[in-house]
XYZ file of C-alpha atoms in Angstrom:
507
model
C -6.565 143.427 -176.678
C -5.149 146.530 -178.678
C -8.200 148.328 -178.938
C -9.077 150.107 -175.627
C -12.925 151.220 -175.138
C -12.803 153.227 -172.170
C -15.878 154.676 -170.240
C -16.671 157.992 -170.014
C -15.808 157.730 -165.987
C -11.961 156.608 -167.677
C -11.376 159.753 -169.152
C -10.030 163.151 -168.062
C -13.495 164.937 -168.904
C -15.680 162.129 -167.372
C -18.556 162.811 -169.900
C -18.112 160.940 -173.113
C -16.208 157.699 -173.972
C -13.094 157.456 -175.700
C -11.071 154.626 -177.975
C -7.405 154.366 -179.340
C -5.733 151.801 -180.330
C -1.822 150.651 -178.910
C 0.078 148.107 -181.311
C 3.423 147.787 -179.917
C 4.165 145.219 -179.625
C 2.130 142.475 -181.304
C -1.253 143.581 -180.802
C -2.376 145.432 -184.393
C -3.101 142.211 -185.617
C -6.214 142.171 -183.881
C -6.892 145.342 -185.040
C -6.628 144.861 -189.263
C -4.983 142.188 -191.232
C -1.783 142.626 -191.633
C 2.057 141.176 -191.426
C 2.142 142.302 -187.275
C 6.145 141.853 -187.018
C 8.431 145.199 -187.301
C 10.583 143.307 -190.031
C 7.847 144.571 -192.888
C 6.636 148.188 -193.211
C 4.275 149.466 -195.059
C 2.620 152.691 -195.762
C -1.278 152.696 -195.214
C -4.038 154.580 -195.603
C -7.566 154.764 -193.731
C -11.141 155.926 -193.642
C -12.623 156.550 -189.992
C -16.361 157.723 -190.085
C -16.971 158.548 -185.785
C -20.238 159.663 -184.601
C -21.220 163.557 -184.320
C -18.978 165.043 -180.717
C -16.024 163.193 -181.689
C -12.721 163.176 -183.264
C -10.648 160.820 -185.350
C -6.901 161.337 -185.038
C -4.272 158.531 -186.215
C -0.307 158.177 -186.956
C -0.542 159.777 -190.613
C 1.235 162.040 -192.367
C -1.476 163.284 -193.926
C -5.498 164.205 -192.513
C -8.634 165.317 -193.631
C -11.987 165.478 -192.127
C -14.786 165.398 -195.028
C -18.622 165.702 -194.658
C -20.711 163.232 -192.497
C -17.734 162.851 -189.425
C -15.568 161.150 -191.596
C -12.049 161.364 -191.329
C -9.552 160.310 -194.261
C -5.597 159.521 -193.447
C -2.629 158.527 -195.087
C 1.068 157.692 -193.647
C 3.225 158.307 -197.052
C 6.589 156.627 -195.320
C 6.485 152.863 -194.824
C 6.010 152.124 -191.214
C 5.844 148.701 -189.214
C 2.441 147.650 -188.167
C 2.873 148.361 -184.664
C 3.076 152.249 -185.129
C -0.092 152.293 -186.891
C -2.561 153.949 -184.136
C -5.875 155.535 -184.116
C -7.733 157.522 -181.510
C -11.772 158.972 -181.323
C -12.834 160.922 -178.740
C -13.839 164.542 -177.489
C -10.638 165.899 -178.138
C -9.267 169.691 -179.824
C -5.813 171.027 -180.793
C -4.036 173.809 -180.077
C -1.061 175.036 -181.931
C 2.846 174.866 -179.899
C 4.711 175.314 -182.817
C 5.431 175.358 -186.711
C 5.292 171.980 -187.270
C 3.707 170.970 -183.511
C 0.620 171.050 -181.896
C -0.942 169.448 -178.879
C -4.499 167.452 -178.828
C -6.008 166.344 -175.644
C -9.765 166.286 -174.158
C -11.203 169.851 -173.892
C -10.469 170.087 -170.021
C -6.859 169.216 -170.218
C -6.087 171.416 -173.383
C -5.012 174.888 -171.762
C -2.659 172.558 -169.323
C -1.228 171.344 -172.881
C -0.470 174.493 -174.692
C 1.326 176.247 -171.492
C 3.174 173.211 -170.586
C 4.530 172.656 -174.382
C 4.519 176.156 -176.339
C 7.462 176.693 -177.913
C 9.266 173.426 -176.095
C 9.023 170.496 -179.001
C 10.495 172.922 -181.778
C 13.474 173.371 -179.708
C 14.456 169.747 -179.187
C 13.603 168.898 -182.399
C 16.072 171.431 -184.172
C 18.416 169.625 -181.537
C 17.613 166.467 -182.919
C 17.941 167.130 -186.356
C 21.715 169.268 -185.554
C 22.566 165.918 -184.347
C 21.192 163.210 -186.247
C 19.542 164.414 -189.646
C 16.322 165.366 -191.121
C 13.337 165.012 -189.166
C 11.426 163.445 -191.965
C 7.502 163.138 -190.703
C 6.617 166.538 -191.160
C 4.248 167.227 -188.008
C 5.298 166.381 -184.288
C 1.474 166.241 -182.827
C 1.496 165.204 -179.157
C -1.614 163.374 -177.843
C -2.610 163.996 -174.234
C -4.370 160.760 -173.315
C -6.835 160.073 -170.962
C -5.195 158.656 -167.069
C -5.773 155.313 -167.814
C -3.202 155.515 -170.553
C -0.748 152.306 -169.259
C 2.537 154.199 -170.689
C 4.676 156.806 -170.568
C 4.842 157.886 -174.237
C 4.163 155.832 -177.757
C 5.800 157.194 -180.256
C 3.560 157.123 -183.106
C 4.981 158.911 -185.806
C 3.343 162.362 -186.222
C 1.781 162.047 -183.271
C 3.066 160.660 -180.045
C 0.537 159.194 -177.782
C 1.253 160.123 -174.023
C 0.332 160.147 -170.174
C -1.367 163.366 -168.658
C 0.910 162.640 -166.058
C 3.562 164.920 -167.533
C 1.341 168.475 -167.341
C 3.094 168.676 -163.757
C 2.279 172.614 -164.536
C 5.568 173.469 -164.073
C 7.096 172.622 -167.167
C 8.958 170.079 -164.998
C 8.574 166.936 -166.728
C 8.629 168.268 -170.344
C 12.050 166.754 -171.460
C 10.325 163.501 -170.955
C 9.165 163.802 -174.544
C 13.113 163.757 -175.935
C 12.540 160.065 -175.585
C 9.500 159.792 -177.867
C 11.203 162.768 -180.388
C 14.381 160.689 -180.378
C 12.199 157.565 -181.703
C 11.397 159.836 -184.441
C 14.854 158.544 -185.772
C 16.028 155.533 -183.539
C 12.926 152.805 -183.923
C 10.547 154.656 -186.170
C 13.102 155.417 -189.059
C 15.332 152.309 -188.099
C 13.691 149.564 -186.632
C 14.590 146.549 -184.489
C 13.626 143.504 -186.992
C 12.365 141.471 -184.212
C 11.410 142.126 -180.827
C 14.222 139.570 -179.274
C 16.615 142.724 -180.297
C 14.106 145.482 -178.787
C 17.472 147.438 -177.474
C 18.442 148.563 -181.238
C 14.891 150.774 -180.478
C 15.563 151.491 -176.652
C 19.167 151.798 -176.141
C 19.932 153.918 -179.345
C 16.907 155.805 -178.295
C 18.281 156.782 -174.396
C 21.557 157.616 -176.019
C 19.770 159.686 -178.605
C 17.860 161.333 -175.778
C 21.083 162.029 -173.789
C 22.474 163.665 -176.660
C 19.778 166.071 -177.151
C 19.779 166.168 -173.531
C 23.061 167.401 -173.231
C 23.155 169.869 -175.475
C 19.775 171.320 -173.882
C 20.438 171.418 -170.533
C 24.273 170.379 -170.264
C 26.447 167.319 -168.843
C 25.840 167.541 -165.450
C 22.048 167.183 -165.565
C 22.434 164.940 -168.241
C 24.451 162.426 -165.995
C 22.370 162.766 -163.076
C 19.226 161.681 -165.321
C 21.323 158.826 -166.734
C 22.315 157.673 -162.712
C 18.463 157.885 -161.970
C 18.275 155.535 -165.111
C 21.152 153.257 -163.628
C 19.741 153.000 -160.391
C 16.178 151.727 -162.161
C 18.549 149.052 -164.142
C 19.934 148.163 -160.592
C 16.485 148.069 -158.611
C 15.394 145.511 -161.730
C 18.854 142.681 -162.009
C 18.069 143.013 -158.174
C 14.438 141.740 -158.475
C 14.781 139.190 -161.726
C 18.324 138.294 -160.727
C 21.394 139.072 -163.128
C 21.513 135.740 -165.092
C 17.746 135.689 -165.645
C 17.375 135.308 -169.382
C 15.812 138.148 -170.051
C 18.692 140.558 -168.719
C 20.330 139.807 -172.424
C 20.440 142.717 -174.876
C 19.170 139.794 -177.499
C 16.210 137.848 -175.730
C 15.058 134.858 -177.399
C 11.414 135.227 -178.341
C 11.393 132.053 -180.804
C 8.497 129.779 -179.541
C 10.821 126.289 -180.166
C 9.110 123.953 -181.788
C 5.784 124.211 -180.407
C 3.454 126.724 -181.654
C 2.108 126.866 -178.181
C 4.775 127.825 -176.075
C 5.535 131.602 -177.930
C 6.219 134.268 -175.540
C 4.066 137.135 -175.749
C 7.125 140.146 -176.597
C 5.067 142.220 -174.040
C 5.998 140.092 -171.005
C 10.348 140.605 -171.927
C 9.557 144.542 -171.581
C 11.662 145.810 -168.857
C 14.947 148.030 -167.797
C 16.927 145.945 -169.815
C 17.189 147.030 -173.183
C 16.806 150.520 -172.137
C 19.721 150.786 -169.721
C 22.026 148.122 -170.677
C 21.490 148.639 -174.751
C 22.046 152.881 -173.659
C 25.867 150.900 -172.067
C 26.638 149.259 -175.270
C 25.479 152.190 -177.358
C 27.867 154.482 -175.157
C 30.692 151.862 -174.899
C 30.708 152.948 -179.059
C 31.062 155.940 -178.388
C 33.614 155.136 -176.183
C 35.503 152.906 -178.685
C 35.391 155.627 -181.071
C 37.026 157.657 -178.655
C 35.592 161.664 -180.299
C 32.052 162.543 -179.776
C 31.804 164.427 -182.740
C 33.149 161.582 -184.844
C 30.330 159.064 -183.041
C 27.576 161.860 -184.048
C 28.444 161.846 -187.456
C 28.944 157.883 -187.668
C 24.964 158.196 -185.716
C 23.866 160.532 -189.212
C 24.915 157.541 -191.422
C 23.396 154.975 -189.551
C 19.922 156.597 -189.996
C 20.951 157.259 -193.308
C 21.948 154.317 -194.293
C 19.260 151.989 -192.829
C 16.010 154.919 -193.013
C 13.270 153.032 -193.654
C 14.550 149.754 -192.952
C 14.161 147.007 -190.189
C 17.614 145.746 -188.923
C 19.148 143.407 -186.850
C 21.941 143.844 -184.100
C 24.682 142.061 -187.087
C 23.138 144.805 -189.263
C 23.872 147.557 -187.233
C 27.364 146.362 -185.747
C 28.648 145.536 -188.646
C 27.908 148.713 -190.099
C 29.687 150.314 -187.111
C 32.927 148.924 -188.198
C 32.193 149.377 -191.853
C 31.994 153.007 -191.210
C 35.257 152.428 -188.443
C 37.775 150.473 -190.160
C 40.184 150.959 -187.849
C 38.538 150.100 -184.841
C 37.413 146.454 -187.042
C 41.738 145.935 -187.566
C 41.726 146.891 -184.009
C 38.964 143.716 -183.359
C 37.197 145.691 -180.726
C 34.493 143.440 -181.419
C 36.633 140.298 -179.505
C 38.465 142.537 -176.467
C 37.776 140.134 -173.866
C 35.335 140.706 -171.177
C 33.832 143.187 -173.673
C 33.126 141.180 -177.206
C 30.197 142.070 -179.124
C 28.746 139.318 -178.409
C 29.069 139.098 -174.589
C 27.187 142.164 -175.009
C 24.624 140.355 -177.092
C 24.167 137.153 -175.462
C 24.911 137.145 -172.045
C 22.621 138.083 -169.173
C 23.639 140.093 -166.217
C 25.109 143.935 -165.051
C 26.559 145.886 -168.125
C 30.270 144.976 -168.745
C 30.979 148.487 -169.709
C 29.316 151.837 -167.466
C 29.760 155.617 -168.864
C 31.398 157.720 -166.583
C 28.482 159.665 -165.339
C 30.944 162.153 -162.775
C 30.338 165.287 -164.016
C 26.489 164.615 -162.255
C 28.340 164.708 -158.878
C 28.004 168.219 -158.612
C 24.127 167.858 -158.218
C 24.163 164.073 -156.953
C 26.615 165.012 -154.204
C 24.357 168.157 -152.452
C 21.538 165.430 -152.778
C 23.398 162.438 -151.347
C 24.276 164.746 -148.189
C 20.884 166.025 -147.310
C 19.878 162.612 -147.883
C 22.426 161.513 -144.737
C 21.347 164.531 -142.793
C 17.868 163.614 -142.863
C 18.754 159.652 -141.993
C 20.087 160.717 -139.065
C 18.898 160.001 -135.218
C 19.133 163.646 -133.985
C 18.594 165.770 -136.881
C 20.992 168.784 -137.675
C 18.038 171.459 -138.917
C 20.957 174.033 -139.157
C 22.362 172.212 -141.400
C 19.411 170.652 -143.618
C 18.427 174.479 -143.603
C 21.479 175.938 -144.795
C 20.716 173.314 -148.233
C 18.283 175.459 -150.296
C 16.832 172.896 -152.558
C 14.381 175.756 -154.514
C 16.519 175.762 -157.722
C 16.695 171.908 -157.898
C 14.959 170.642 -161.287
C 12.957 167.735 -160.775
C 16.201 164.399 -161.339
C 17.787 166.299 -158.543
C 15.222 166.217 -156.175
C 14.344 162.155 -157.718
C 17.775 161.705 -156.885
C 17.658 162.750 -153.261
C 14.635 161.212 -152.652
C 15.860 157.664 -154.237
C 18.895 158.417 -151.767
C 15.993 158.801 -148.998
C 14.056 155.756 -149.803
C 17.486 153.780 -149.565
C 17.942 154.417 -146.219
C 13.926 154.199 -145.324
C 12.899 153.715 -142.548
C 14.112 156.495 -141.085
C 14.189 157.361 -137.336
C 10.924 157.721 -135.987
C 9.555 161.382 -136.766
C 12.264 162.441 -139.509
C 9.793 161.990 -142.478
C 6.845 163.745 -140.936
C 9.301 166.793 -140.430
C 10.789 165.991 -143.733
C 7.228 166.615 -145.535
C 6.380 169.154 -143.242
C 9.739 171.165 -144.287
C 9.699 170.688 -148.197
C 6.136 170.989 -149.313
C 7.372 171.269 -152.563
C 7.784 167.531 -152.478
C 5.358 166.445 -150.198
C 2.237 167.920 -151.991
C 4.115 167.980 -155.914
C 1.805 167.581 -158.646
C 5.469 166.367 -160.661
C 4.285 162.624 -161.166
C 7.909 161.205 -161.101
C 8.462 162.907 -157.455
C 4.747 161.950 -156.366
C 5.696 158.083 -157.248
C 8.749 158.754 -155.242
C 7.447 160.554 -151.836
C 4.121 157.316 -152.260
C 7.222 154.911 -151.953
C 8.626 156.587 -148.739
C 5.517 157.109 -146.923
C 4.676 153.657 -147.331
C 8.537 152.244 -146.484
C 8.024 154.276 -143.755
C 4.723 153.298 -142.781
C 3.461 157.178 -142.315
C -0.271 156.207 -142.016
C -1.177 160.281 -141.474
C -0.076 160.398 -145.492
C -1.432 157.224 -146.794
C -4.223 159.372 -148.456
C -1.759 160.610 -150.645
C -0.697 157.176 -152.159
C -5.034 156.389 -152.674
C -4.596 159.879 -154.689
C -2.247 159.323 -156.552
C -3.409 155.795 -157.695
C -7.056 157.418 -158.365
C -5.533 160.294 -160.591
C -3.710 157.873 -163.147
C -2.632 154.529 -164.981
C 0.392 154.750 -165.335
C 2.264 151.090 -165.677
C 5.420 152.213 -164.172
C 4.296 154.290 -161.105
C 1.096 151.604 -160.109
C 3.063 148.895 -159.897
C 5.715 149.742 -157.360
C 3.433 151.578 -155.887
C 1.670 148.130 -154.980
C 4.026 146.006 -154.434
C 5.228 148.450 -151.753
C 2.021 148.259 -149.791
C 1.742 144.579 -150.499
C 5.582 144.039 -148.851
C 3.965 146.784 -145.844
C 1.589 145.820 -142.998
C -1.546 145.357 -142.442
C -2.634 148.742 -142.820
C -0.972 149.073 -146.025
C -1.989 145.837 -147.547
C -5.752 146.986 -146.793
C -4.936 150.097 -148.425
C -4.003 148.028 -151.485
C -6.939 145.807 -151.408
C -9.246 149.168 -150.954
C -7.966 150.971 -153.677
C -7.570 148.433 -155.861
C -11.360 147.625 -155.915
C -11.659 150.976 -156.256
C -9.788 151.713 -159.075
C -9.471 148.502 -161.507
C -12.362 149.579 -164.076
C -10.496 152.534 -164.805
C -7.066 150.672 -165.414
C -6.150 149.052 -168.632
C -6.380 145.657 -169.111
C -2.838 144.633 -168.777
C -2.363 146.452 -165.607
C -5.269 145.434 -164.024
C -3.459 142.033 -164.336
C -0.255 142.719 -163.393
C -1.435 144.050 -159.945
C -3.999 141.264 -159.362
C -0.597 138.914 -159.936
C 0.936 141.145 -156.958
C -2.397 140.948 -154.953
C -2.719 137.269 -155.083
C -6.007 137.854 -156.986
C -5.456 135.297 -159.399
């Protein structure tokens, strides 16, 4: 299951095949022997010999290609297993930075360069400024075919992403603070088990934030982290709050059976993401100076670099390096102990203010009402110029749209008609959004727009909503699910294909 052998009709270029390889979070053991659990790391070395046409790349810090197609890595830091990653395929380089460059498949590689040049350097000075030395040498980025199932994989060296962020615009580049923050927070320090996944995620989305912040400032910042809320939301509202997997620590153990282990994959959701970013910033909060919580952030990497760690680990560390705040006992105020935050499911006891995002979230809340109106007021939806909006704004306004979906009968078709800069975006995050209205709105004139989209990409987290929506539609929709689906499923990965034949009743 980890290694992927897609066709050449998979693949961005269509004419050769391509492989990689995608560990996290227990799958490398069917890859090499090895101890497959992020509590031992290892460095590692490796000899790749790929036929003439094609290119080895892997998560090392080191590369060399010698005679015969034979490539020769080594990763000098010790790594778990599950960032240990390897590629082949027709792919090139092109140089974004001093320590950066960009590989992807020949037809996607000019895309790369414009969309990146000069961009990683910047956030990774940020990241350092803020947390310490960025110690892999190279940040590579890998642009991977559409089937790719994720977002981003950090890999150290070289992160493994979707295509889906060349939006051309350079709107979707600060997705990658996510995978440079994991640099530090998960590839550096690691979660010792996957039960405590959020010491990965959450410090990594506060990480982001920071870097975040100091990019693009607080407002933005906040409006990203309410689009992030509103995702934790959308998911306690499907699972339900006290489903046991809406913990921060998620009990993986498989009892005393050997047959009845949970496969880590199936806990992956909003969870440790958006509730462990709550606990992270009710720290911060504790600590009361956000100065003082970036330094004590510095001596957390520095102290546990290199090293998998548990939730005790890190807390206790936190009021090691507070003592005042452990005479305090913040870890027992009640309704927000420690372990509350640990061990019991449900909504985040603790949210970060996120007001100084009203200033963008408010504009996009109002047009929002404007257009959910019965008789629209065009004076006043034209006197909003949404131009200089950067792509969470316009998310946000269209999350604010989708609320209130259906609209009054016409509205959307004049919506799209009036802001073509959302109704025919190549920005994947705002295509996944304007798919989820036409189909809660039941626009059949744009339904070729969701068949699109679905045909130009794998993404996990846009293709499932994406059918559940038309599943939960009508008849039309359903048959648009059913149509594309067949269409589609050979170039989906494995898991995906899976998860929407569960939605389809295909099982």
């Amino acid at each position: 299951p980890q290694v992927c052998w897609l066709s050449p009709e998979q693949t961005a270029g269509k004419q050769k095949p391509y492989m990689y390889t995608q560990g996290q979070a227990v799958l490398n053991r069917s890859f090499f022997p090895g101890f497959d659990t992020p509590s031992v790391k290892c460095t590692y070395s490796a000899t790749v010999k790929v036929p003439e046409g094609f290119t080895a790349v892997m998560s090392a810090t080191s590369w060399e290609k010698q005679e015969d197609n034979t490539f020769v890595f080594k990763m000098s830091h010790p790594i778990p297993s599950y960032l240990i990653a390897l590629a082949v395929g027709d792919i090139v380089s092109a140089d974004v930075g001093p320590r950066s460059r960009v590989w992807a498949e020949p037809c996607l590689i000019e895309a790369a360069k414009k969309e990146y040049d000069g961009v990683i350097e910047e956030f990774l000075t940020v990241g350092e400024k803020l947390f310490g030395p960025y110690v892999w040498g190279r940040y590579d980025i890998l642009f991977m075919p559409p089937s790719f199932p994720f977002g981003g994989m950090e890999n150290p060296c070289l992160t493994f992403v979707t295509p889906c962020l060349l939006a051309g615009d350079r709107s979707l580049a600060d997705v990658i603070i996510h995978e440079i923050s994991h640099s530090w927070f998960g590839n550096l320090v690691t979660n010792a088990t996957w039960g405590e996944f959020w010491l990965n995620e959450g410090f990594t989305m506060y990480a982001q934030r920071r870097i975040s912040t100091e990019v693009y400032g607080l407002a933005y910042t906040c409006l990203e982290a309410a689009t992030g809320r509103a995702l934790l939301r959308q998911h306690m509202d499907n699972t339900g709050e006290d489903h046991p997997l809406n913990k921060l620590r998620v009990v993986i153990e498989p009892g005393f059976s050997l047959f009845l282990g949970v496969n880590p994959d199936d806990t992956y959701n909003e969870t440790p993401y958006e509730k462990g970013y709550c606990f992270v910033s009710y720290l911060a909060h504790l600590v009361g100076d956000q100065s003082k919580f970036d330094a004590f952030l510095q001596a957390y990497v520095n102290r546990f670099k290199f090293q998998s760690i548990t939730a005790d680990d890190a807390l206790g560390f936190f009021l090691e390096y507070f003592p005042e705040l452990k005479e305090k006992g913040v870890d027992s105020i009640p309704g927000f102990e420690f372990d509350r935050w640990l061990n019991t499911p449900g909504w985040p006891p603790y949210l970060p203010d996120l007001s100084p995002g009203e200033q963008l979230m408010k504009p996009a809340e109002e047009l929002a009402e404007l257009w959910a109106a019965n008789g629209l007021n065009m004076e006043a939806i034209k006197a909003v110029d949404i131009t200089g909006w950067r792509t969470y704004q316009l998310v946000y306004f269209l999350d604010q749209v989708l609320q209130k979906s259906p609209l009054p009968e016409g509205n959307v078709e004049r919506l799209s008609k009036m802001y073509p800069k959302i109704s025919k975006a190549q920005n994947a995050e705002l295509r996944l959004r304007w798919c989820q209205i036409v189909l809660k709105n039941n626009l059949e004139a744009e339904y070729s727009k969701v068949k699109d989209f679905l045909h130009s990409q794998g993404k996990q987290k846009y293709t499932l909503p994406l059918y559940r929506a038309m599943w939960g539609g009508s008849e039309a929709a359903r048959a648009l699910a059913m149509e594309t689906f067949s269409a589609t499923a050979p170039q989906l990965h494995v898991n995906v294909q899976n998860y929407v034949k569960k939605i389809l009743g295909l099982e």
